[in-house]
Amino acid sequence: MIARDPARVARDAGPDEPVGEADDRFDLLRLPVIGSFLRWRGSRWVLQTPVLLVSIVMIAHAFFGPDLAPKNLATLLTWVHFRGLLVLVILFGGNFFCMACPFMLPRELARRFALPRWNWPHWLRNKGPAIVLFVGVLFVYELFNLWADPWATGLMIVGYFIAAFAVDFLFKRASFCKYVCPVGQFNFLASTLSPLEVAVRDPNACTTCRTKDCIAGRRSPETGASGRGPIVQRGCELDLFQQRKVGNLDCTFCMDCIRACPHDNVGILARLPGEELAATGARSSIGDPARRGDWTLLIVVFVFGAVLNAFAMISPVYTLEQLIARTLRLTAAWPVLAALFTLALVVEPAVLLGGAAWLSRKAAGGAVGLAQTINRFTRALVPLGFGVWLAHYGFHFFTGALTVIPVSQYAVSHATGQAWLGAPQWQLGGLPVAIVYPLELGFLSLGLVASLLVAWRIAGDFAPNNRARAFAPWALVTVLLFASACWTMSQPMDMRGTFVS
Amino acid sequence: MASHSNSAVSRFAPERSRGRLAIAVLAGASLAFAACRPKPRQTDPNAHVSIQFDPGPPVVGQSTLNVTLTDAAGQPLRIGNLAVEGDMNHAGMKPVFARLQEMAPGRYTGRLHFTMGGDWFLLFTGDRADGGHFEKRVAVPGVRTQ
């Protein structure tokens, strides 16, 4: 914990009284230009608008452009650039992709005319809907070869816009982001490894804050008929109360809390990546992750889905698919794929995590239940899972980053009949595979080390007197997953679009 | 009792209509997009392309293409400036190009470098004898890694 100077802490600060700087951590908001921009009320719109315009171009190209994926901006930008940049920005910064999310722009415009009236149903206030959609996206991606299909990719983008708009048109607050959006859940988990977090600068100032605007919203001093002024700056729509917020889970970097805080006590602070994964106890709006089975299931999909998604891009997947088809006497593609997903996302995690938890429980004397043991330790696999996503998405991005130039040139000349951007420079690609492969191994190794460190920390809390024995099974699971990911990345990528027929 | 019931209806009616509107928009948009999927582009449906790869079946690396072009009647099809562009089906992969030499009427040869294993499309382009543009796409699934 960072030492604080009590003399610099403002006591009983009233609204609009800035507190002293009690936290010496790097704060992105303290930077001259970037800080001012991020605090500015219109900053999110400024970031969202170009992304929305690019999305519109992508949709148009998906439906009216070439049907060949490498020449279509929808497939190229979605599956190469968006995914690659997303994981890199999260790795080196924070969840700025959620901040610039274009799906939120239509709903913001709609909310200027009509406000939603329903609350998100209580029985759906968990990660269940997002988990189903996360698995669904991975499944549909493989079944319909989305990477090779501009039209289907465009349909998915349009569907995403419609779903986000419909959910937030009907339900209050940020229901789509918190409970539905699979990309958002991916970002939440990945950003546990980010070096930046939205956090309070001085926790002591929050204890004396009377208005709690960071979550309640900031009201105008002019009182209306209800005796309270209208909200002029909303608070956190994902119900994260800054005083009890830990890390980046469920945080979309929307900056609402930063602008709402009357004490200027919320910043974008540097922190140790992954540290929040080992944190114990309850946190705002999430509770105790050790008691949240839905979070554990989400992590399982995040980690094992990463390995599966990468494995599906290499040729040995054919052999496994054929084996499944022969064994189960299946002829259609979707049941084979369903069996593969069941193996990778249900059977394998159940065996590995169940076995490791059973052994760790024994080390701790059996005081903690099996499910809770799984909940506590599974978080340690998030860094490795992120490493696998980084290696996979990084491969596509680094090897194909420059293809956006000729594809854009081609799109413009195709659409207008004039080569306004010049003739397509098809020779532009990206880094050679020989250079990208060590990068992939680097990402995987970082994930391995971070996962082992988090598991070690969790084991210390879980079984203080028998830490090594509690840690060992999870270290073994981590190393096994790391080895399988390394093997997958060492295989030649096999960009296939065919399936069992 | 009746007035209580009426007030309940009036209070929730806008929310119900909002829900119905959202569902209608979702369903309508889904149907509209599902119905308007274009068919894959047909390129010179009367032309037939037969390719022999050496080594065959095609593998990653340099490959010699022996191409035979015939028309709908099975007669050799002569195309001027015949070129081939190879694309993978995954976005982010740069295409490869080659020019083909005519060895005999309707028979062409050239060398193409398959840069990665997986599914490829070959796009043949050239000039027809009648001055028109020739374009034909051929799928080459499952180029293997050696």
Tab-separated table of N, CA and C in Angstrom, chain A residues 26-39 196 201 268:
chain	number	residue	atom	x	y	z
A	26	PHE	N	1.192	7.471	-10.299
A	26	PHE	CA	1.012	8.160	-11.577
A	26	PHE	C	-0.484	8.275	-11.865
A	27	ASP	N	-0.893	9.443	-12.295
A	27	ASP	CA	-2.307	9.690	-12.581
A	27	ASP	C	-2.414	10.262	-14.000
A	28	LEU	N	-3.064	9.507	-14.872
A	28	LEU	CA	-3.188	9.933	-16.268
A	28	LEU	C	-3.886	11.285	-16.376
A	29	LEU	N	-4.775	11.555	-15.453
A	29	LEU	CA	-5.520	12.817	-15.505
A	29	LEU	C	-4.652	14.018	-15.151
A	30	ARG	N	-3.477	13.768	-14.587
A	30	ARG	CA	-2.572	14.882	-14.253
A	30	ARG	C	-1.747	15.336	-15.464
A	31	LEU	N	-1.766	14.525	-16.524
A	31	LEU	CA	-1.008	14.915	-17.715
A	31	LEU	C	-1.685	16.120	-18.372
A	32	PRO	N	-0.900	17.056	-18.882
A	32	PRO	CA	-1.456	18.324	-19.353
A	32	PRO	C	-2.598	18.218	-20.372
A	33	VAL	N	-2.382	17.597	-21.484
A	33	VAL	CA	-3.398	17.619	-22.541
A	33	VAL	C	-4.370	16.448	-22.393
A	34	ILE	N	-3.791	15.268	-22.186
A	34	ILE	CA	-4.625	14.065	-22.088
A	34	ILE	C	-5.589	14.176	-20.908
A	35	GLY	N	-5.066	14.645	-19.775
A	35	GLY	CA	-5.897	14.763	-18.583
A	35	GLY	C	-7.076	15.696	-18.806
A	36	SER	N	-6.802	16.849	-19.397
A	36	SER	CA	-7.879	17.814	-19.650
A	36	SER	C	-8.911	17.224	-20.600
A	37	PHE	N	-8.404	16.527	-21.611
A	37	PHE	CA	-9.328	15.937	-22.586
A	37	PHE	C	-10.237	14.895	-21.923
A	38	LEU	N	-9.629	14.005	-21.124
A	38	LEU	CA	-10.419	12.934	-20.521
A	38	LEU	C	-11.449	13.464	-19.516
A	39	ARG	N	-11.105	14.563	-18.853
A	39	ARG	CA	-12.063	15.147	-17.914
A	39	ARG	C	-13.211	15.846	-18.642
A	196	LEU	N	-3.409	0.593	-15.633
A	196	LEU	CA	-4.178	1.749	-15.160
A	196	LEU	C	-5.547	1.307	-14.657
A	201	ARG	N	-8.227	8.825	-5.414
A	201	ARG	CA	-6.865	9.261	-5.120
A	201	ARG	C	-6.604	9.177	-3.621
A	268	ILE	N	-7.198	8.325	-12.870
A	268	ILE	CA	-6.829	7.103	-13.608
A	268	ILE	C	-5.408	6.789	-13.174
